[in-house]
PDB file of C-alpha atoms in Angstrom:
ATOM      1  CA  UNK L   3     -23.742  -6.589  -8.010  1.00 78.00           C
ATOM      2  CA  UNK L   4     -23.201  -7.170  -4.308  1.00 80.00           C
ATOM      3  CA  UNK L   5     -25.945  -8.809  -2.294  1.00 84.00           C
ATOM      4  CA  UNK L   6     -27.162  -7.143   0.950  1.00 87.00           C
ATOM      5  CA  UNK L   7     -25.270  -9.674   3.081  1.00 88.00           C
ATOM      6  CA  UNK L   8     -22.108  -9.017   1.063  1.00 89.00           C
ATOM      7  CA  UNK L   9     -22.458  -5.255   1.476  1.00 92.00           C
ATOM      8  CA  UNK L  10     -22.669  -5.838   5.226  1.00 93.00           C
ATOM      9  CA  UNK L  11     -19.457  -7.861   5.058  1.00 93.00           C
ATOM     10  CA  UNK L  12     -17.651  -5.143   3.086  1.00 93.00           C
ATOM     11  CA  UNK L  13     -18.749  -2.366   5.439  1.00 94.00           C
ATOM     12  CA  UNK L  14     -17.713  -4.395   8.488  1.00 94.00           C
ATOM     13  CA  UNK L  15     -14.341  -5.156   6.896  1.00 94.00           C
ATOM     14  CA  UNK L  16     -13.749  -1.470   6.162  1.00 94.00           C
ATOM     15  CA  UNK L  17     -14.639  -0.527   9.723  1.00 95.00           C
ATOM     16  CA  UNK L  18     -12.342  -3.187  11.170  1.00 95.00           C
ATOM     17  CA  UNK L  19      -9.413  -2.302   8.871  1.00 95.00           C
ATOM     18  CA  UNK L  20      -9.707   1.461   9.375  1.00 95.00           C
ATOM     19  CA  UNK L  21      -9.991   1.176  13.153  1.00 96.00           C
ATOM     20  CA  UNK L  22      -7.075  -1.270  13.248  1.00 96.00           C
ATOM     21  CA  UNK L  23      -4.926   1.348  11.511  1.00 95.00           C
ATOM     22  CA  UNK L  24      -6.163   4.175  13.726  1.00 96.00           C
ATOM     23  CA  UNK L  25      -5.536   2.350  17.007  1.00 96.00           C
ATOM     24  CA  UNK L  26      -2.077   1.281  15.780  1.00 95.00           C
ATOM     25  CA  UNK L  27      -0.733   4.550  14.413  1.00 96.00           C
ATOM     26  CA  UNK L  28       0.451   6.172  17.659  1.00 95.00           C
ATOM     27  CA  UNK L  29       2.129   3.065  19.153  1.00 96.00           C
ATOM     28  CA  UNK L  30       3.582   2.168  15.735  1.00 96.00           C
ATOM     29  CA  UNK L  31       5.200   5.605  15.370  1.00 95.00           C
ATOM     30  CA  UNK L  32       6.504   5.471  18.943  1.00 94.00           C
ATOM     31  CA  UNK L  33       7.957   1.968  18.596  1.00 96.00           C
ATOM     32  CA  UNK L  34       9.469   2.744  15.185  1.00 95.00           C
ATOM     33  CA  UNK L  35      11.125   5.911  16.508  1.00 93.00           C
ATOM     34  CA  UNK L  36      12.547   4.098  19.536  1.00 93.00           C
ATOM     35  CA  UNK L  37      13.939   1.285  17.374  1.00 94.00           C
ATOM     36  CA  UNK L  38      15.380   3.723  14.829  1.00 91.00           C
ATOM     37  CA  UNK L  39      16.922   6.269  17.177  1.00 88.00           C
ATOM     38  CA  UNK L  40      17.800   4.615  20.500  1.00 88.00           C
ATOM     39  CA  UNK L  41      20.157   1.946  21.753  1.00 89.00           C
ATOM     40  CA  UNK L  42      19.303   0.120  24.947  1.00 89.00           C
ATOM     41  CA  UNK L  43      19.787  -3.288  26.578  1.00 92.00           C
ATOM     42  CA  UNK L  44      17.368  -5.838  25.166  1.00 91.00           C
ATOM     43  CA  UNK L  45      16.719  -3.886  21.970  1.00 92.00           C
ATOM     44  CA  UNK L  46      17.121  -6.999  19.812  1.00 92.00           C
ATOM     45  CA  UNK L  47      14.650  -8.894  21.977  1.00 94.00           C
ATOM     46  CA  UNK L  48      12.189  -5.996  21.854  1.00 94.00           C
ATOM     47  CA  UNK L  49      12.539  -5.841  18.071  1.00 94.00           C
ATOM     48  CA  UNK L  50      11.912  -9.582  17.847  1.00 93.00           C
ATOM     49  CA  UNK L  51       8.802  -9.308  20.006  1.00 94.00           C
ATOM     50  CA  UNK L  52       7.433  -6.512  17.810  1.00 94.00           C
ATOM     51  CA  UNK L  53       7.824  -8.710  14.724  1.00 93.00           C
ATOM     52  CA  UNK L  54       6.660 -11.913  16.423  1.00 93.00           C
ATOM     53  CA  UNK L  55       3.163 -11.895  14.839  1.00 93.00           C
ATOM     54  CA  UNK L  56       4.839 -12.204  11.431  1.00 90.00           C
ATOM     55  CA  UNK L  57       6.726 -15.306  12.556  1.00 90.00           C
ATOM     56  CA  UNK L  58       4.065 -17.174  14.498  1.00 92.00           C
ATOM     57  CA  UNK L  59       1.252 -19.054  12.759  1.00 93.00           C
ATOM     58  CA  UNK L  60      -1.739 -16.645  12.703  1.00 93.00           C
ATOM     59  CA  UNK L  61      -3.913 -19.270  14.381  1.00 94.00           C
ATOM     60  CA  UNK L  62      -1.473 -19.354  17.309  1.00 95.00           C
ATOM     61  CA  UNK L  63      -1.572 -15.570  17.552  1.00 94.00           C
ATOM     62  CA  UNK L  64      -5.365 -15.747  17.647  1.00 94.00           C
ATOM     63  CA  UNK L  65      -5.212 -18.400  20.358  1.00 94.00           C
ATOM     64  CA  UNK L  66      -2.860 -16.267  22.461  1.00 94.00           C
ATOM     65  CA  UNK L  67      -5.251 -13.345  22.065  1.00 94.00           C
ATOM     66  CA  UNK L  68      -8.097 -15.574  23.179  1.00 93.00           C
ATOM     67  CA  UNK L  69      -6.124 -16.691  26.229  1.00 93.00           C
ATOM     68  CA  UNK L  70      -5.269 -13.107  27.158  1.00 93.00           C
ATOM     69  CA  UNK L  71      -8.434 -11.257  26.133  1.00 93.00           C
ATOM     70  CA  UNK L  72     -11.080 -13.979  26.437  1.00 89.00           C
ATOM     71  CA  UNK L  73     -13.778 -13.724  29.074  1.00 85.00           C
ATOM     72  CA  UNK L  74     -11.646 -15.766  31.477  1.00 85.00           C
ATOM     73  CA  UNK L  75      -8.320 -14.319  30.377  1.00 86.00           C
ATOM     74  CA  UNK L  76      -6.307 -12.055  32.630  1.00 86.00           C
ATOM     75  CA  UNK L  77      -6.843  -8.911  30.552  1.00 91.00           C
ATOM     76  CA  UNK L  78     -10.253  -9.915  29.205  1.00 89.00           C
ATOM     77  CA  UNK L  79     -11.637 -10.653  32.658  1.00 87.00           C
ATOM     78  CA  UNK L  80     -10.416  -7.290  33.954  1.00 89.00           C
ATOM     79  CA  UNK L  81     -11.916  -5.440  30.988  1.00 87.00           C
ATOM     80  CA  UNK L  82     -15.251  -7.189  31.420  1.00 85.00           C
ATOM     81  CA  UNK L  83     -15.458  -6.742  35.179  1.00 84.00           C
ATOM     82  CA  UNK L  84     -14.043  -3.221  35.393  1.00 86.00           C
ATOM     83  CA  UNK L  85     -15.096  -1.527  32.176  1.00 83.00           C
ATOM     84  CA  UNK L  86     -17.842  -3.836  30.943  1.00 83.00           C
ATOM     85  CA  UNK L  87     -15.946  -4.322  27.677  1.00 82.00           C
ATOM     86  CA  UNK L  88     -15.717  -7.678  25.921  1.00 85.00           C
ATOM     87  CA  UNK L  89     -13.594  -8.257  22.832  1.00 89.00           C
ATOM     88  CA  UNK L  90     -13.613 -12.017  22.272  1.00 89.00           C
ATOM     89  CA  UNK L  91     -16.204 -13.006  19.647  1.00 90.00           C
ATOM     90  CA  UNK L  92     -17.019  -9.333  19.069  1.00 92.00           C
ATOM     91  CA  UNK L  93     -16.187  -6.968  16.207  1.00 93.00           C
ATOM     92  CA  UNK L  94     -13.881  -5.113  18.580  1.00 92.00           C
ATOM     93  CA  UNK L  95     -11.900  -8.330  18.871  1.00 93.00           C
ATOM     94  CA  UNK L  96     -11.626  -8.445  15.086  1.00 95.00           C
ATOM     95  CA  UNK L  97     -10.101  -4.944  15.231  1.00 95.00           C
ATOM     96  CA  UNK L  98      -7.632  -6.090  17.884  1.00 95.00           C
ATOM     97  CA  UNK L  99      -6.634  -9.199  15.919  1.00 95.00           C
ATOM     98  CA  UNK L 100      -6.174  -7.192  12.721  1.00 96.00           C
ATOM     99  CA  UNK L 101      -4.157  -4.514  14.521  1.00 96.00           C
ATOM    100  CA  UNK L 102      -1.846  -7.084  16.115  1.00 96.00           C
ATOM    101  CA  UNK L 103      -1.199  -8.857  12.813  1.00 96.00           C
ATOM    102  CA  UNK L 104      -0.615  -5.614  10.898  1.00 95.00           C
ATOM    103  CA  UNK L 105       1.488  -3.899  13.568  1.00 96.00           C
ATOM    104  CA  UNK L 106       4.916  -5.282  12.510  1.00 95.00           C
ATOM    105  CA  UNK L 107       4.421  -4.117   8.911  1.00 92.00           C
ATOM    106  CA  UNK L 108       3.308  -0.703  10.129  1.00 94.00           C
ATOM    107  CA  UNK L 109       6.333  -0.354  12.419  1.00 95.00           C
ATOM    108  CA  UNK L 110       8.829  -1.535   9.813  1.00 93.00           C
ATOM    109  CA  UNK L 111       7.716   0.955   7.168  1.00 90.00           C
ATOM    110  CA  UNK L 112       7.895   3.882   9.593  1.00 92.00           C
ATOM    111  CA  UNK L 113      11.193   2.711  11.077  1.00 92.00           C
ATOM    112  CA  UNK L 114      12.864   2.592   7.660  1.00 90.00           C
ATOM    113  CA  UNK L 115      11.647   6.129   7.033  1.00 89.00           C
ATOM    114  CA  UNK L 116      13.085   7.350  10.359  1.00 91.00           C
ATOM    115  CA  UNK L 117      16.407   5.614   9.664  1.00 90.00           C
ATOM    116  CA  UNK L 118      16.647   7.352   6.285  1.00 87.00           C
ATOM    117  CA  UNK L 119      16.616  10.786   7.957  1.00 85.00           C
ATOM    118  CA  UNK L 120      20.209  12.088   8.319  1.00 84.00           C
ATOM    119  CA  UNK L 121      21.288  12.519  11.925  1.00 81.00           C
ATOM    120  CA  UNK L 122      22.676  15.914  10.994  1.00 83.00           C
ATOM    121  CA  UNK L 123      19.138  17.312  10.878  1.00 80.00           C
ATOM    122  CA  UNK L 124      18.581  16.399  14.513  1.00 77.00           C
ATOM    123  CA  UNK L 125      22.006  17.725  15.483  1.00 77.00           C
ATOM    124  CA  UNK L 126      21.234  21.044  13.798  1.00 82.00           C
ATOM    125  CA  UNK L 127      17.924  21.284  15.633  1.00 78.00           C
ATOM    126  CA  UNK L 128      19.640  20.490  18.930  1.00 74.00           C
ATOM    127  CA  UNK L 129      22.285  23.148  18.276  1.00 77.00           C
ATOM    128  CA  UNK L 130      19.472  25.674  17.888  1.00 74.00           C
ATOM    129  CA  UNK L 131      18.108  24.715  21.296  1.00 74.00           C
ATOM    130  CA  UNK L 132      15.341  22.344  20.257  1.00 73.00           C
ATOM    131  CA  UNK L 133      14.536  19.652  22.782  1.00 79.00           C
ATOM    132  CA  UNK L 134      14.240  15.984  21.879  1.00 77.00           C
ATOM    133  CA  UNK L 135      10.436  15.971  21.638  1.00 79.00           C
ATOM    134  CA  UNK L 136      10.417  19.205  19.648  1.00 79.00           C
ATOM    135  CA  UNK L 137      12.935  17.717  17.223  1.00 82.00           C
ATOM    136  CA  UNK L 138      10.778  14.638  16.877  1.00 84.00           C
ATOM    137  CA  UNK L 139       7.608  16.625  16.241  1.00 81.00           C
ATOM    138  CA  UNK L 140       9.104  19.277  13.950  1.00 81.00           C
ATOM    139  CA  UNK L 141      11.859  17.378  12.129  1.00 84.00           C
ATOM    140  CA  UNK L 142      11.606  13.588  12.351  1.00 87.00           C
ATOM    141  CA  UNK L 143       7.872  13.105  12.079  1.00 87.00           C
ATOM    142  CA  UNK L 144       7.275  15.390   9.054  1.00 86.00           C
ATOM    143  CA  UNK L 145      10.187  13.792   7.191  1.00 86.00           C
ATOM    144  CA  UNK L 146       8.902  10.309   8.047  1.00 88.00           C
ATOM    145  CA  UNK L 147       5.426  10.966   6.661  1.00 87.00           C
ATOM    146  CA  UNK L 148       6.007   8.975   3.444  1.00 84.00           C
ATOM    147  CA  UNK L 149       6.899   5.935   5.543  1.00 87.00           C
ATOM    148  CA  UNK L 150       3.901   6.500   7.768  1.00 90.00           C
ATOM    149  CA  UNK L 151       1.629   6.663   4.727  1.00 87.00           C
ATOM    150  CA  UNK L 152       3.155   3.514   3.277  1.00 86.00           C
ATOM    151  CA  UNK L 153       2.858   1.744   6.625  1.00 90.00           C
ATOM    152  CA  UNK L 154      -0.764   2.777   6.995  1.00 91.00           C
ATOM    153  CA  UNK L 155      -1.543   1.383   3.548  1.00 88.00           C
ATOM    154  CA  UNK L 156       0.206  -1.892   4.326  1.00 88.00           C
ATOM    155  CA  UNK L 157      -1.547  -2.152   7.679  1.00 92.00           C
ATOM    156  CA  UNK L 158      -4.915  -1.443   6.065  1.00 92.00           C
ATOM    157  CA  UNK L 159      -4.372  -4.064   3.357  1.00 89.00           C
ATOM    158  CA  UNK L 160      -3.150  -6.613   5.904  1.00 91.00           C
ATOM    159  CA  UNK L 161      -6.107  -5.907   8.201  1.00 93.00           C
ATOM    160  CA  UNK L 162      -8.500  -6.212   5.287  1.00 91.00           C
ATOM    161  CA  UNK L 163      -7.183  -9.659   4.438  1.00 89.00           C
ATOM    162  CA  UNK L 164      -6.591 -10.973   7.952  1.00 92.00           C
ATOM    163  CA  UNK L 165      -7.982 -14.461   8.497  1.00 93.00           C
ATOM    164  CA  UNK L 166      -6.181 -16.876  10.836  1.00 92.00           C
ATOM    165  CA  UNK L 167      -5.968 -14.838  14.034  1.00 94.00           C
ATOM    166  CA  UNK L 168      -9.440 -13.384  13.492  1.00 94.00           C
ATOM    167  CA  UNK L 169     -11.288 -16.659  13.030  1.00 94.00           C
ATOM    168  CA  UNK L 170      -9.517 -18.152  16.058  1.00 93.00           C
ATOM    169  CA  UNK L 171     -10.106 -15.185  18.329  1.00 94.00           C
ATOM    170  CA  UNK L 172     -13.588 -14.015  17.340  1.00 93.00           C
ATOM    171  CA  UNK L 173     -14.940 -16.811  15.095  1.00 91.00           C
ATOM    172  CA  UNK L 174     -17.067 -16.051  12.012  1.00 90.00           C
ATOM    173  CA  UNK L 175     -20.300 -14.496  13.233  1.00 91.00           C
ATOM    174  CA  UNK L 176     -22.559 -12.911  10.558  1.00 90.00           C
ATOM    175  CA  UNK L 177     -22.944  -9.183  11.068  1.00 88.00           C
ATOM    176  CA  UNK L 178     -20.503  -9.173  13.995  1.00 91.00           C
ATOM    177  CA  UNK L 179     -17.100 -10.599  13.034  1.00 91.00           C
ATOM    178  CA  UNK L 180     -17.473 -12.019   9.512  1.00 93.00           C
ATOM    179  CA  UNK L 181     -15.075  -9.934   7.437  1.00 93.00           C
ATOM    180  CA  UNK L 182     -14.135 -10.377   3.771  1.00 92.00           C
ATOM    181  CA  UNK L 183     -11.689 -13.230   4.276  1.00 92.00           C
ATOM    182  CA  UNK L 184     -13.998 -15.082   6.636  1.00 93.00           C
ATOM    183  CA  UNK L 185     -16.956 -14.603   4.307  1.00 93.00           C
ATOM    184  CA  UNK L 186     -15.005 -15.970   1.340  1.00 92.00           C
ATOM    185  CA  UNK L 187     -13.903 -18.948   3.422  1.00 90.00           C
ATOM    186  CA  UNK L 188     -17.527 -19.580   4.364  1.00 90.00           C
ATOM    187  CA  UNK L 189     -18.618 -19.369   0.724  1.00 91.00           C
ATOM    188  CA  UNK L 190     -15.945 -21.876  -0.300  1.00 89.00           C
ATOM    189  CA  UNK L 191     -17.723 -24.461   1.828  1.00 87.00           C
ATOM    190  CA  UNK L 192     -21.111 -23.813   0.242  1.00 84.00           C
ATOM    191  CA  UNK L 193     -22.276 -25.238  -3.103  1.00 86.00           C
ATOM    192  CA  UNK L 194     -22.609 -22.456  -5.664  1.00 84.00           C
ATOM    193  CA  UNK L 195     -20.585 -19.991  -3.630  1.00 86.00           C
ATOM    194  CA  UNK L 196     -18.197 -19.216  -6.471  1.00 89.00           C
ATOM    195  CA  UNK L 197     -20.103 -16.126  -7.636  1.00 90.00           C
ATOM    196  CA  UNK L 198     -20.075 -14.611  -4.142  1.00 90.00           C
ATOM    197  CA  UNK L 199     -16.369 -15.355  -3.752  1.00 90.00           C
ATOM    198  CA  UNK L 200     -15.642 -13.623  -7.057  1.00 92.00           C
ATOM    199  CA  UNK L 201     -17.599 -10.511  -6.096  1.00 92.00           C
ATOM    200  CA  UNK L 202     -15.941 -10.239  -2.686  1.00 92.00           C
ATOM    201  CA  UNK L 203     -12.495 -10.947  -4.148  1.00 91.00           C
ATOM    202  CA  UNK L 204     -12.916  -8.097  -6.637  1.00 92.00           C
ATOM    203  CA  UNK L 205     -13.947  -5.740  -3.841  1.00 92.00           C
ATOM    204  CA  UNK L 206     -10.971  -6.794  -1.709  1.00 89.00           C
ATOM    205  CA  UNK L 207      -8.593  -6.303  -4.637  1.00 90.00           C
ATOM    206  CA  UNK L 208      -9.980  -2.843  -5.436  1.00 91.00           C
ATOM    207  CA  UNK L 209      -9.755  -1.726  -1.801  1.00 89.00           C
ATOM    208  CA  UNK L 210      -6.205  -3.020  -1.340  1.00 84.00           C
ATOM    209  CA  UNK L 211      -4.988  -1.440  -4.588  1.00 87.00           C
ATOM    210  CA  UNK L 212      -6.773   1.794  -3.719  1.00 86.00           C
ATOM    211  CA  UNK L 213      -4.987   1.930  -0.374  1.00 82.00           C
ATOM    212  CA  UNK L 214      -1.591   1.346  -1.979  1.00 80.00           C
ATOM    213  CA  UNK L 215      -2.202   3.969  -4.692  1.00 84.00           C
ATOM    214  CA  UNK L 216      -3.360   6.486  -2.080  1.00 79.00           C
ATOM    215  CA  UNK L 217      -0.227   5.773  -0.050  1.00 75.00           C
ATOM    216  CA  UNK L 218       2.000   6.339  -3.099  1.00 76.00           C
ATOM    217  CA  UNK L 219       0.179   9.592  -3.922  1.00 78.00           C
ATOM    218  CA  UNK L 220       0.585  10.877  -0.365  1.00 70.00           C
ATOM    219  CA  UNK L 221       4.248   9.906  -0.291  1.00 68.00           C
ATOM    220  CA  UNK L 222       4.928  11.616  -3.626  1.00 72.00           C
ATOM    221  CA  UNK L 223       3.084  14.736  -2.537  1.00 67.00           C
ATOM    222  CA  UNK L 224       5.079  14.817   0.698  1.00 61.00           C
ATOM    223  CA  UNK L 225       8.362  14.569  -1.233  1.00 61.00           C
ATOM    224  CA  UNK L 226       7.306  17.354  -3.594  1.00 54.00           C
ATOM    225  CA  UNK L 227       6.352  19.585  -0.671  1.00 55.00           C
ATOM    226  CA  UNK L 228       9.708  19.002   1.039  1.00 55.00           C
ATOM    227  CA  UNK L 229      11.593  19.711  -2.187  1.00 56.00           C
ATOM    228  CA  UNK L 230       9.780  23.039  -2.605  1.00 55.00           C
ATOM    229  CA  UNK L 231      10.522  24.212   0.912  1.00 54.00           C
TER     230      UNK L 231
END
């Protein structure tokens, strides 16, 4: 049975992972659609930048976030002085770090779904007088829902297990930034921490599998609905 401190860790991890997915969904859909449907100068560079967090060491990503969003960083200083918002060494920073690390996976899943939609559907909509945004909202987005669901599940699982960027950017502060991965790392350094690691590992496994199963169920239901229409 989970201890009170472990329950706190689990609840914080769920909040961080869910918010990371929520703040990423709109930009992820937009970026995926642009990459799937448009050609423009610098597209390869833009694509590489989107996937950069997957290529860089997570600790380096966390350091770059600290440089940009820290109290003395360009963006962090503006946020603190203008809006009174601080993200470094706060749970909001953990959300940001998780969202950044999960974003490439989110985008890739949605992009593949957009690319699988035949262009003929968009051409038919255009021939009926539908504008580009209407086609996106009424044709592309509904058909891409399985990819969006899969991407959300991947982003949630990635956010739940994020470690390197988070510990570099926001440290491991009990009750504030100590998520599942950070808590397990802390327990590894304590004598007799094996039982706590096991409990938290089981919770992390159940949550990640639950997210993937929910994604598969939503994707299957979406395919069945489209087939019946």
